[in-house]
JSON list of C-alpha atoms in Angstrom, two decimals:
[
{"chain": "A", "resi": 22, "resn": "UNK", "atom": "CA", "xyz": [0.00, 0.00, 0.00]},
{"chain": "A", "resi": 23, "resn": "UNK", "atom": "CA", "xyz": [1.48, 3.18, -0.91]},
{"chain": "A", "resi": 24, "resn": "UNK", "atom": "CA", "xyz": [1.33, 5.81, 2.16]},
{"chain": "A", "resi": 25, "resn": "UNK", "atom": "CA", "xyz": [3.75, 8.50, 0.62]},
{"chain": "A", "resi": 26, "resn": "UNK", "atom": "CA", "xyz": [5.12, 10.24, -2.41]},
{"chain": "A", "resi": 27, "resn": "UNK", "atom": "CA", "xyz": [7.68, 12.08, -3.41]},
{"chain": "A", "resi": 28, "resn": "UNK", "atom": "CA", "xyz": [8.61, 12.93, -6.96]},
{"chain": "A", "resi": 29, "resn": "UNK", "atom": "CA", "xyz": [8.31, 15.62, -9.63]},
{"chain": "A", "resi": 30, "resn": "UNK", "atom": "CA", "xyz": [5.44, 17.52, -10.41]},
{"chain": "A", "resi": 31, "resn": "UNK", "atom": "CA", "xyz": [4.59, 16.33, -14.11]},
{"chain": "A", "resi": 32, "resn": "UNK", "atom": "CA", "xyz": [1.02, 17.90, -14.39]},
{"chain": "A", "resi": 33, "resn": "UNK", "atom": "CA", "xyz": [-1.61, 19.32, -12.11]},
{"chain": "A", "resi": 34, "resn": "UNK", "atom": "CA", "xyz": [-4.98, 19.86, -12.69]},
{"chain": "A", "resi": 35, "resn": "UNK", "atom": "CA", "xyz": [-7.89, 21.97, -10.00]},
{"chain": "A", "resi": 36, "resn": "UNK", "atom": "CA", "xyz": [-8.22, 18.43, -8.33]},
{"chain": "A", "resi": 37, "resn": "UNK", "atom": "CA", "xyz": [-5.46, 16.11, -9.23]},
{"chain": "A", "resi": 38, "resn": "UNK", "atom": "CA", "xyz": [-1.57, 16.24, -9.70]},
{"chain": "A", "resi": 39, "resn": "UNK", "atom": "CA", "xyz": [0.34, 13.38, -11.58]},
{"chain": "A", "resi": 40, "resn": "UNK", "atom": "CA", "xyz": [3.99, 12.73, -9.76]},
{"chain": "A", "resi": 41, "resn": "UNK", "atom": "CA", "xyz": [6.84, 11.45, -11.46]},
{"chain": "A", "resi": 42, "resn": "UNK", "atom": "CA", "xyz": [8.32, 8.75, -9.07]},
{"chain": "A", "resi": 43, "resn": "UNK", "atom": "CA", "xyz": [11.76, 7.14, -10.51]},
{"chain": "A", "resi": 44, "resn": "UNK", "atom": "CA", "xyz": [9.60, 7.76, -13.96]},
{"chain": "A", "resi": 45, "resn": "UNK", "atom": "CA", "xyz": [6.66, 6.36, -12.76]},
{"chain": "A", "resi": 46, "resn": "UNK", "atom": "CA", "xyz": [4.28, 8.55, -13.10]},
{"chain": "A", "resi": 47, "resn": "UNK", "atom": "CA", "xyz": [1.42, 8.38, -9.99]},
{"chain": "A", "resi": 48, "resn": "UNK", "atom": "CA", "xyz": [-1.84, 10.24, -10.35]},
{"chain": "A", "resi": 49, "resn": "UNK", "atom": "CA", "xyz": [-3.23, 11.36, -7.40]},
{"chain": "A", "resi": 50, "resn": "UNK", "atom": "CA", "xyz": [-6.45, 12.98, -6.69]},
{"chain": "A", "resi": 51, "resn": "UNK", "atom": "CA", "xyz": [-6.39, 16.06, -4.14]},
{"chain": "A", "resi": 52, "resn": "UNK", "atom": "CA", "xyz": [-8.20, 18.11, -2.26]},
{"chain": "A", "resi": 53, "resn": "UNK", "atom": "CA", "xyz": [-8.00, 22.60, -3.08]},
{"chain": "A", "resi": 54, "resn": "UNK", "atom": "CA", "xyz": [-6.04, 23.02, 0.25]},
{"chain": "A", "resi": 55, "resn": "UNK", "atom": "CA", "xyz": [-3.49, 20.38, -1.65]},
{"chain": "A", "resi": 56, "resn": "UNK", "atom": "CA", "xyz": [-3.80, 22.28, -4.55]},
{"chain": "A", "resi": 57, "resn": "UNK", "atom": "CA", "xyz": [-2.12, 25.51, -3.28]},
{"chain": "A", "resi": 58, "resn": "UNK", "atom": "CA", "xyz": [0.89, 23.91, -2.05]},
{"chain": "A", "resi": 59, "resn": "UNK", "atom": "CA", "xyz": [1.77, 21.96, -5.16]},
{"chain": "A", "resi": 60, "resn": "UNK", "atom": "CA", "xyz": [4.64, 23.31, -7.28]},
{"chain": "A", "resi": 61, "resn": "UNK", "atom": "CA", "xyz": [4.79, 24.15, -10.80]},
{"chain": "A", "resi": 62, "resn": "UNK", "atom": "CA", "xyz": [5.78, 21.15, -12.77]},
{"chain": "A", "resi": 63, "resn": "UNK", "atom": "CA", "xyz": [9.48, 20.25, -12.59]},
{"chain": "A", "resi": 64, "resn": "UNK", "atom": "CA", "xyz": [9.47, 21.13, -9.06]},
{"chain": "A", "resi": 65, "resn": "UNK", "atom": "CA", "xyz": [9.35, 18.58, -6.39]},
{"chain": "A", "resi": 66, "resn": "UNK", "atom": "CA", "xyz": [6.34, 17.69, -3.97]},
{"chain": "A", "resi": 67, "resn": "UNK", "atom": "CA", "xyz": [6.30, 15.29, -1.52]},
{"chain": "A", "resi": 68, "resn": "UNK", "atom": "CA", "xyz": [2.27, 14.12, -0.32]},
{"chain": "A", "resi": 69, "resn": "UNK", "atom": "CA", "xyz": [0.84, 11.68, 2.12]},
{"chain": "A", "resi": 70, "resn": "UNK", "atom": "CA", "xyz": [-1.40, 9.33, 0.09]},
{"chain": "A", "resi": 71, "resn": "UNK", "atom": "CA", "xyz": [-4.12, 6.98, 0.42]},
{"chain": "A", "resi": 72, "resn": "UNK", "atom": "CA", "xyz": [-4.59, 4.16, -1.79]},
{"chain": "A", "resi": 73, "resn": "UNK", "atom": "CA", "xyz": [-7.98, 3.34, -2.38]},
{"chain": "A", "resi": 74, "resn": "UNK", "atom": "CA", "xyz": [-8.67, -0.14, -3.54]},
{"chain": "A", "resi": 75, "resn": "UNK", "atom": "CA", "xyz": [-11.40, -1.74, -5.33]},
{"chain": "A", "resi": 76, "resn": "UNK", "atom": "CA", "xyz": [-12.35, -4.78, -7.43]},
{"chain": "A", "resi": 77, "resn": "UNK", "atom": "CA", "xyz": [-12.25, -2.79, -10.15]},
{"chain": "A", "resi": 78, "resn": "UNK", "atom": "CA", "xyz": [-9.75, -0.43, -9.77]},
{"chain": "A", "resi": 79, "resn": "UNK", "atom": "CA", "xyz": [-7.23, 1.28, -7.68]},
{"chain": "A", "resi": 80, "resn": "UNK", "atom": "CA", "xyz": [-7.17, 5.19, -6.94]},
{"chain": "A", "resi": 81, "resn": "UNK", "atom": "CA", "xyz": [-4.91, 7.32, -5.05]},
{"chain": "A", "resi": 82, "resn": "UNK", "atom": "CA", "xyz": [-5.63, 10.05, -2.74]},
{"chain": "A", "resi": 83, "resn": "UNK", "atom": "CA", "xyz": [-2.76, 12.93, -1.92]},
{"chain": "A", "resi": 84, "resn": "UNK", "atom": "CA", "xyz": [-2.84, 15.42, 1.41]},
{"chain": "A", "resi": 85, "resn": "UNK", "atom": "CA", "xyz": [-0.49, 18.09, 1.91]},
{"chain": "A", "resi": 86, "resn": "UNK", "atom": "CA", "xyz": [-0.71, 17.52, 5.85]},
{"chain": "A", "resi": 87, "resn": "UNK", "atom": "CA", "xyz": [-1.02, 14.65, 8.21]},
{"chain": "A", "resi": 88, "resn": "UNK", "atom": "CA", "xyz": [-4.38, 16.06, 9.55]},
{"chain": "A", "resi": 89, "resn": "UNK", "atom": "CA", "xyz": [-6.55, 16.28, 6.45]},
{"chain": "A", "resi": 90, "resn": "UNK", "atom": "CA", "xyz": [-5.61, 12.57, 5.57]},
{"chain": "A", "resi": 91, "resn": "UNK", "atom": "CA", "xyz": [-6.94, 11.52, 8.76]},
{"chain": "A", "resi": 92, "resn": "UNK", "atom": "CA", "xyz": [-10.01, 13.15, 8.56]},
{"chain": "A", "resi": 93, "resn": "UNK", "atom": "CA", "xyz": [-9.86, 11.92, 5.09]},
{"chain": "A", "resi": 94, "resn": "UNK", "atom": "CA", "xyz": [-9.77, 8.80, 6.54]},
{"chain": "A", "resi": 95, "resn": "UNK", "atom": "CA", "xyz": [-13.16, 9.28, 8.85]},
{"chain": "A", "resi": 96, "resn": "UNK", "atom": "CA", "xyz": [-15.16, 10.30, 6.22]},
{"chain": "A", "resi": 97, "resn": "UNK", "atom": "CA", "xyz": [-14.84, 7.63, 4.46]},
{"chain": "A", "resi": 98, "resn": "UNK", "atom": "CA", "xyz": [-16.01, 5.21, 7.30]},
{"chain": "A", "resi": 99, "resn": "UNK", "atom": "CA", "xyz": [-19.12, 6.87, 7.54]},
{"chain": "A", "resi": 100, "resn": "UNK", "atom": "CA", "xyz": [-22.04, 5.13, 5.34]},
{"chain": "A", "resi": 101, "resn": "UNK", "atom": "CA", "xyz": [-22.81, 7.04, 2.16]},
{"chain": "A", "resi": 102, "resn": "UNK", "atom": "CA", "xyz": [-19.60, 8.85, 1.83]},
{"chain": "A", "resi": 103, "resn": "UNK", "atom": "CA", "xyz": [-17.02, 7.88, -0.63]},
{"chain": "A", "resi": 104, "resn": "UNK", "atom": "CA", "xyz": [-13.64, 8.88, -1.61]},
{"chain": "A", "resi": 105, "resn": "UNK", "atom": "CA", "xyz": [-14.79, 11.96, -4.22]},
{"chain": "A", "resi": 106, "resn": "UNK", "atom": "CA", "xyz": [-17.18, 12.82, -1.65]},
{"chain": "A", "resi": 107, "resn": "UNK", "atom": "CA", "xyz": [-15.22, 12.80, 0.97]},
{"chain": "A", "resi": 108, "resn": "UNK", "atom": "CA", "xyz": [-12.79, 15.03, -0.90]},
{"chain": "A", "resi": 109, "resn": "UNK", "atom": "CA", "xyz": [-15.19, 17.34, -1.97]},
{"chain": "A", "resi": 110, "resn": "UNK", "atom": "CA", "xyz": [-15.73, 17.97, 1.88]},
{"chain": "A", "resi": 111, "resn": "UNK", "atom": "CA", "xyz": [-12.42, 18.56, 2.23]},
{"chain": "A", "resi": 112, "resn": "UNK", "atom": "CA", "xyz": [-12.05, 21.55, -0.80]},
{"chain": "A", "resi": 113, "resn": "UNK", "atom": "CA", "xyz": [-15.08, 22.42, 0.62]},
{"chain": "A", "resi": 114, "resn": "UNK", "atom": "CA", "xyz": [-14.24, 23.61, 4.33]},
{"chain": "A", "resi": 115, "resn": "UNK", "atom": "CA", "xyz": [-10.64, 24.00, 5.94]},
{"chain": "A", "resi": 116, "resn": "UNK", "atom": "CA", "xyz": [-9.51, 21.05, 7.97]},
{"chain": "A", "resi": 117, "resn": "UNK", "atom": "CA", "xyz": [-10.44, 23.42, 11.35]},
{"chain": "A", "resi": 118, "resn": "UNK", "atom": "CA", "xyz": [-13.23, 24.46, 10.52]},
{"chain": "A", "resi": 119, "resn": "UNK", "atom": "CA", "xyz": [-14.41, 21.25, 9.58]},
{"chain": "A", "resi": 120, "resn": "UNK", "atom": "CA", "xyz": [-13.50, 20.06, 12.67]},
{"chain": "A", "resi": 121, "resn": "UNK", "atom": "CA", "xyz": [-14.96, 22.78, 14.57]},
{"chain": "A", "resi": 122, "resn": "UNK", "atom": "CA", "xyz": [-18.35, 21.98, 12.77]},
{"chain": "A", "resi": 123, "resn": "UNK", "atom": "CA", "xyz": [-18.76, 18.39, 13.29]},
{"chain": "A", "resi": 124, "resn": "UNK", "atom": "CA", "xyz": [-17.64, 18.93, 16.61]},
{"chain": "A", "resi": 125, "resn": "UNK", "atom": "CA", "xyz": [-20.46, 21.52, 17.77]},
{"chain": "A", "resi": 126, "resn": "UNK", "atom": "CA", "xyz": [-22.83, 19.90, 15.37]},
{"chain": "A", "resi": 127, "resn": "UNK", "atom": "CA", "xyz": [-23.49, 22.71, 12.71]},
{"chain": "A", "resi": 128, "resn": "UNK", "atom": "CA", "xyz": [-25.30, 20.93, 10.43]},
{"chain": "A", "resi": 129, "resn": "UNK", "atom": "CA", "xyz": [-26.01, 24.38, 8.71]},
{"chain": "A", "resi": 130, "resn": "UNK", "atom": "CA", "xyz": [-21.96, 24.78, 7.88]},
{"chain": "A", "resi": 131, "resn": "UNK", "atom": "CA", "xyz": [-21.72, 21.73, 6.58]},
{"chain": "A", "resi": 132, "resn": "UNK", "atom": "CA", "xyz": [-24.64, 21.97, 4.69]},
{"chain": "A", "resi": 133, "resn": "UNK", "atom": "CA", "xyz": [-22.42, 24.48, 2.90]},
{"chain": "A", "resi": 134, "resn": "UNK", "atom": "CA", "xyz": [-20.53, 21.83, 1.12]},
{"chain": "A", "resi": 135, "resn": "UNK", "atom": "CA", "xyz": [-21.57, 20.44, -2.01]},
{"chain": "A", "resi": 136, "resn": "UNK", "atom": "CA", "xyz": [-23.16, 17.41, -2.30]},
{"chain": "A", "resi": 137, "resn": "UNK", "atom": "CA", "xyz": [-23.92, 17.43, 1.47]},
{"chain": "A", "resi": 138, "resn": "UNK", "atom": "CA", "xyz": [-27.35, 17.82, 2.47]},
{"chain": "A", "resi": 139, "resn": "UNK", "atom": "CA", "xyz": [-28.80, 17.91, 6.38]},
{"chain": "A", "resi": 140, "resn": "UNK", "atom": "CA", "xyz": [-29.18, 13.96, 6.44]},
{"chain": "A", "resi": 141, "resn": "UNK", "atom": "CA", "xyz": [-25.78, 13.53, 5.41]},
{"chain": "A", "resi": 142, "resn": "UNK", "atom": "CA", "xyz": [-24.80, 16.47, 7.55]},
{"chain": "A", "resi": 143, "resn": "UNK", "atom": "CA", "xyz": [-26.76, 15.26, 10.62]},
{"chain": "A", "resi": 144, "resn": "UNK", "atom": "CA", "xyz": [-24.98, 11.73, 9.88]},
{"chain": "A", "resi": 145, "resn": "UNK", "atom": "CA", "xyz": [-21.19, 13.35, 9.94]},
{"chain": "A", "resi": 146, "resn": "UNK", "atom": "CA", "xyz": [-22.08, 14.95, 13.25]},
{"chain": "A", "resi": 147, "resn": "UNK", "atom": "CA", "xyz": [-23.53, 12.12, 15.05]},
{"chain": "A", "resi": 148, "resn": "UNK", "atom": "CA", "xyz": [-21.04, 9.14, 13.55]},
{"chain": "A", "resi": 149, "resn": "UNK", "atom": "CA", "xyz": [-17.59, 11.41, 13.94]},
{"chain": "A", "resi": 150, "resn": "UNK", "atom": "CA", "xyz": [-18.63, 14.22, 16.68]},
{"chain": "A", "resi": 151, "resn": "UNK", "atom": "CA", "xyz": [-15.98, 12.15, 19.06]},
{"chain": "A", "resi": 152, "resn": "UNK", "atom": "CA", "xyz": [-13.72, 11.10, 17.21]},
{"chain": "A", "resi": 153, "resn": "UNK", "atom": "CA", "xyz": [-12.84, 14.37, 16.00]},
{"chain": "A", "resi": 154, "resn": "UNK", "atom": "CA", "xyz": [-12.53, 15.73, 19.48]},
{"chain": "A", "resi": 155, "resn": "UNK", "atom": "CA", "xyz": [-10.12, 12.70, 20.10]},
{"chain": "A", "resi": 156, "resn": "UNK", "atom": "CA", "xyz": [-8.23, 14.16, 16.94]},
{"chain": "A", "resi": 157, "resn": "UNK", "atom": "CA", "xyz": [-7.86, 17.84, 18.13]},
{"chain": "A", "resi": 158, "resn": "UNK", "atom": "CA", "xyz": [-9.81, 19.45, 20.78]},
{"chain": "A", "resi": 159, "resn": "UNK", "atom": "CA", "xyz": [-9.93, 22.68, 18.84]},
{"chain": "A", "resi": 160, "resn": "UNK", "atom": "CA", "xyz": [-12.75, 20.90, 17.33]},
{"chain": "A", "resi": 161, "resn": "UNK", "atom": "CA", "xyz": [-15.05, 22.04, 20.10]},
{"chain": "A", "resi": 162, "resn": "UNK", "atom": "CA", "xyz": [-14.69, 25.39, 19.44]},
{"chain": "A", "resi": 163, "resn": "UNK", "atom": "CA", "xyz": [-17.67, 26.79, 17.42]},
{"chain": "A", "resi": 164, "resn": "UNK", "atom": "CA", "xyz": [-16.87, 27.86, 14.03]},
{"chain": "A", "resi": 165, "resn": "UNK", "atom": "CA", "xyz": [-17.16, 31.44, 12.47]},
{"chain": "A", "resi": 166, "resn": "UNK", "atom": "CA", "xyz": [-14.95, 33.14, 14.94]},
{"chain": "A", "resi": 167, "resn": "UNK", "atom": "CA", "xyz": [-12.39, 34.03, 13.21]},
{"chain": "A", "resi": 168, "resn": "UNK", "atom": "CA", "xyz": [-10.65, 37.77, 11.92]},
{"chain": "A", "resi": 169, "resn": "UNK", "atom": "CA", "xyz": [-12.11, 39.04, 8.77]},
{"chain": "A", "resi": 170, "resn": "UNK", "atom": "CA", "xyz": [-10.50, 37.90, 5.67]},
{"chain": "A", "resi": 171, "resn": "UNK", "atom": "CA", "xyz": [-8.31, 39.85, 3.81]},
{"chain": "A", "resi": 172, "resn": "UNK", "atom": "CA", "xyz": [-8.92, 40.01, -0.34]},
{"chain": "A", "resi": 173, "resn": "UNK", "atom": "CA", "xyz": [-7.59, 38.82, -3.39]},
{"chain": "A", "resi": 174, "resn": "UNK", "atom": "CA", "xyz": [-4.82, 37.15, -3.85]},
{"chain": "A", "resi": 175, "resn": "UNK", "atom": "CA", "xyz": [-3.18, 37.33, -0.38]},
{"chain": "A", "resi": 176, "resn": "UNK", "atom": "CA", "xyz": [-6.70, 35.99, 0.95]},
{"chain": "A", "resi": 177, "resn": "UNK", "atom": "CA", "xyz": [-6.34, 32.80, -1.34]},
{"chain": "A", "resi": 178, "resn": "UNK", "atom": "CA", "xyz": [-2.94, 32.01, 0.05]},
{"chain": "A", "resi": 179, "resn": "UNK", "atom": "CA", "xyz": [-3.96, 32.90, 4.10]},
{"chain": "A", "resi": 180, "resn": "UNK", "atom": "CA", "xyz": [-6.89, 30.38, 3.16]},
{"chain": "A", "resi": 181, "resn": "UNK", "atom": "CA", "xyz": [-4.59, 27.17, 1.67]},
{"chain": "A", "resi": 182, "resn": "UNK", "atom": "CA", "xyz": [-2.29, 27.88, 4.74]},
{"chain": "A", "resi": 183, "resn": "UNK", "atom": "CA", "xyz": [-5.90, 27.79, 7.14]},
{"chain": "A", "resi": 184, "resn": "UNK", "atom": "CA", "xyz": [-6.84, 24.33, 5.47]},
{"chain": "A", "resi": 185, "resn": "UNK", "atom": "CA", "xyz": [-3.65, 23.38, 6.24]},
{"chain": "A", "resi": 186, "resn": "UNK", "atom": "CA", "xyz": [-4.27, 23.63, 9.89]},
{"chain": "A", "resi": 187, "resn": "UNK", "atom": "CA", "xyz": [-2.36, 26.91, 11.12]},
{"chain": "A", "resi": 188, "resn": "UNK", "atom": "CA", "xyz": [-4.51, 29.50, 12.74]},
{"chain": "A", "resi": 189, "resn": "UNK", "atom": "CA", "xyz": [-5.55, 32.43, 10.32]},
{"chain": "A", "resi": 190, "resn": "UNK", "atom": "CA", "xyz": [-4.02, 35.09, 12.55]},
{"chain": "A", "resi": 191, "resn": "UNK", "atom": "CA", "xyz": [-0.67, 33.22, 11.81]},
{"chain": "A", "resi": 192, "resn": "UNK", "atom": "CA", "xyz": [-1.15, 32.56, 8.16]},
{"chain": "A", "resi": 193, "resn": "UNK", "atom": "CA", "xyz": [-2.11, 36.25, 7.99]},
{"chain": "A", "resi": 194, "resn": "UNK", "atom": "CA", "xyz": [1.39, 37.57, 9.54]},
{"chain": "A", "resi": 195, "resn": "UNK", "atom": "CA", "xyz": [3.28, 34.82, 7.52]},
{"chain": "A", "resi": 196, "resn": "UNK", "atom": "CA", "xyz": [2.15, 36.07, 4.13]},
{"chain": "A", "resi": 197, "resn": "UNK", "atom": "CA", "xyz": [2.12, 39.71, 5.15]},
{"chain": "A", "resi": 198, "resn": "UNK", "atom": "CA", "xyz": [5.34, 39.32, 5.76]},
{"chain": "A", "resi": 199, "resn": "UNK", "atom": "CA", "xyz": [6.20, 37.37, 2.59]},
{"chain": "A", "resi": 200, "resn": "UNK", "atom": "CA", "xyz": [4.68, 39.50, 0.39]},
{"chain": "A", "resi": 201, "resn": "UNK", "atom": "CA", "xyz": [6.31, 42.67, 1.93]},
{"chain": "A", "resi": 202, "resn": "UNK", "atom": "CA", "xyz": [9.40, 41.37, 1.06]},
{"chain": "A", "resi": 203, "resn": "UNK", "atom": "CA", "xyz": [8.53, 39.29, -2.19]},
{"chain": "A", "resi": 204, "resn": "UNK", "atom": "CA", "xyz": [5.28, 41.58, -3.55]},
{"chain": "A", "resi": 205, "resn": "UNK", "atom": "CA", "xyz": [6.02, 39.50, -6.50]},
{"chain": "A", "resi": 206, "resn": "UNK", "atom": "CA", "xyz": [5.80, 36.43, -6.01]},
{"chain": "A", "resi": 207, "resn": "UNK", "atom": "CA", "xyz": [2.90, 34.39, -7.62]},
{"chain": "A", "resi": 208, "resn": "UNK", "atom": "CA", "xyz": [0.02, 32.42, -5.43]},
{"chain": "A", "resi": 209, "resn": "UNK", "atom": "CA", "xyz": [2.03, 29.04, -5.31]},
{"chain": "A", "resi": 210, "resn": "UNK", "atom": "CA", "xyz": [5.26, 30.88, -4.42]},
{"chain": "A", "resi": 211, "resn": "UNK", "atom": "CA", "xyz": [3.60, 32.88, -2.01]},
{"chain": "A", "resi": 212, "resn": "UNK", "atom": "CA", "xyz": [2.59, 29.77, -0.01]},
{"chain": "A", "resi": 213, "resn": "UNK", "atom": "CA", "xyz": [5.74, 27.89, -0.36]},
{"chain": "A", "resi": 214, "resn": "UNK", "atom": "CA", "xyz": [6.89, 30.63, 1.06]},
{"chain": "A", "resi": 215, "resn": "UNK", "atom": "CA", "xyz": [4.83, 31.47, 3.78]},
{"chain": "A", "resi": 216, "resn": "UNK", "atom": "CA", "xyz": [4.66, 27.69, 4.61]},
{"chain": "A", "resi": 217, "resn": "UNK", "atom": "CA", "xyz": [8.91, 27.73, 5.23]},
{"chain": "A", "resi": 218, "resn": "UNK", "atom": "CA", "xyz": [9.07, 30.61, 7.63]},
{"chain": "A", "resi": 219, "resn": "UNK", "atom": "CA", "xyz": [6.37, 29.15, 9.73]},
{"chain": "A", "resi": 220, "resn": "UNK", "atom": "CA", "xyz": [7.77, 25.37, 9.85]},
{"chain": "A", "resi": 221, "resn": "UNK", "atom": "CA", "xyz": [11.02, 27.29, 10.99]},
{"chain": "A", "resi": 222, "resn": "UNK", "atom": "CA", "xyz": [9.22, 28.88, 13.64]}
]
C-alpha cells in the first residue's frame, strides 16, 4: 500500500496532480487546500497518500498535511460517503473548521458543502462528533470566529495555509510578511513561502 510520495510535479490539474516517481508517473487525486501547495511542474512535492482499492480499480488520494488525511480517513467510514465525496468535503471547508463543525454539530456549515445535504450532515455529526474531538480538541470550538478575511490574492494564500491547519491570525502575519518582502511572487510561491518561515518557527 502506498502511504507516501515524493517525486516531480509532471502535471496538475484543479483536483489532481500526476507525480513522477523514478519515472513512474502516480496520479493522485487532491483536495484545493493540496492544490495551493503543489509546485509548478518540474518542481518537487512530496504528499501523504491513500490508496484506495477496489475490485475494479485502484485510486490514489494525496494530502499536503497529516491532519486532512486523517479526517480523510473518517469520512470515508461513515455510510454514504465515498472517496470523491469525501474530498469534496475537504475543498469544501478548511480542515479546522471542519473540525470545529462536526464537533459543535453545525449541520447548517456543513450543509455548505456540495453534495452534502442535512441527512448527510446530521450523519457526519452524530457518527464522527468524538472522534474528531479525540483528533484535536480545537474541534469544540464553534466555528465562524475568526478575523475578517483579507482580499484577493493574499486571501487565497492565508486560506490554503488555514486548510492546512495553522490558525488564520498566523497565516495572515506569515504572508504579510512574505509579500512585503517578495510583492512579487505568484500564489504558489507565495505559499511555499509562507509555509517555510512558519515550519522554521
Amino acid at each position: 500500500m502506498i502511504a507516501w510520495l515524493r517525486g516531480a510535479v509532471l502535471r496538475k490539474t484543479a483536483d489532481s496532480v500526476v507525480i513522477d516517481v523514478s519515472g513512474v508517473g502516480y496520479l493522485v487525486s487532491i483536495p484545493v487546500s493540496t492544490l495551493g501547495v503543489v509546485p509548478d511542474p518540474g518542481e518537487e512535492v512530496g504528499l501523504h497518500i491513500h490508496t484506495h482499492l477496489r475490485e475494479d480499480s485502484l485510486s490514489l488520494f494525496g494530502f499536503a498535511m497529516e491532519l486532512e488525511k486523517e479526517l480523510f480517513l473518517l469520512l470515508l467510514s461513515v455510510s454514504g460517503i465515498g472517496p470523491k465525496l469525501a474530498l469534496s468535503v475537504l475543498s469544501g471547508l478548511s480542515a479546522q473548521d471542519l473540525l470545529s463543525a462536526i464537533g459543535s454539530s453545525d449541520d447548517a456549515k456543513l450543509c455548505t458543502i456540495p453534495g452534502i445535504g442535512k441527512k448527510t450532515a446530521a450523519r457526519l455529526c452524530l457518527e464522527l462528533k468524538d472522534k474528531v474531538r479525540q483528533l484535536a480538541p480545537a474541534a469544540q470550538i464553534p466555528a465562524g470566529t475568526g478575523a475578517p478575511v483579507l482580499s484577493g490574492r493574499l486571501d487565497d494564500a492565508v486560506s490554503a495555509l488555514v486548510n492546512l491547519g495553522y490558525k488564520r491570525p498566523v497565516a495572515e502575519d506569515a504572508v504579510k510578511r512574505i509579500d512585503q518582502g517578495r510583492p512579487d511572487l505568484r500564489i504558489e510561491g507565495l505559499i511555499r513561502e509562507a509555509l517555510s518561515m512558519l515550519m522554521k518557527r
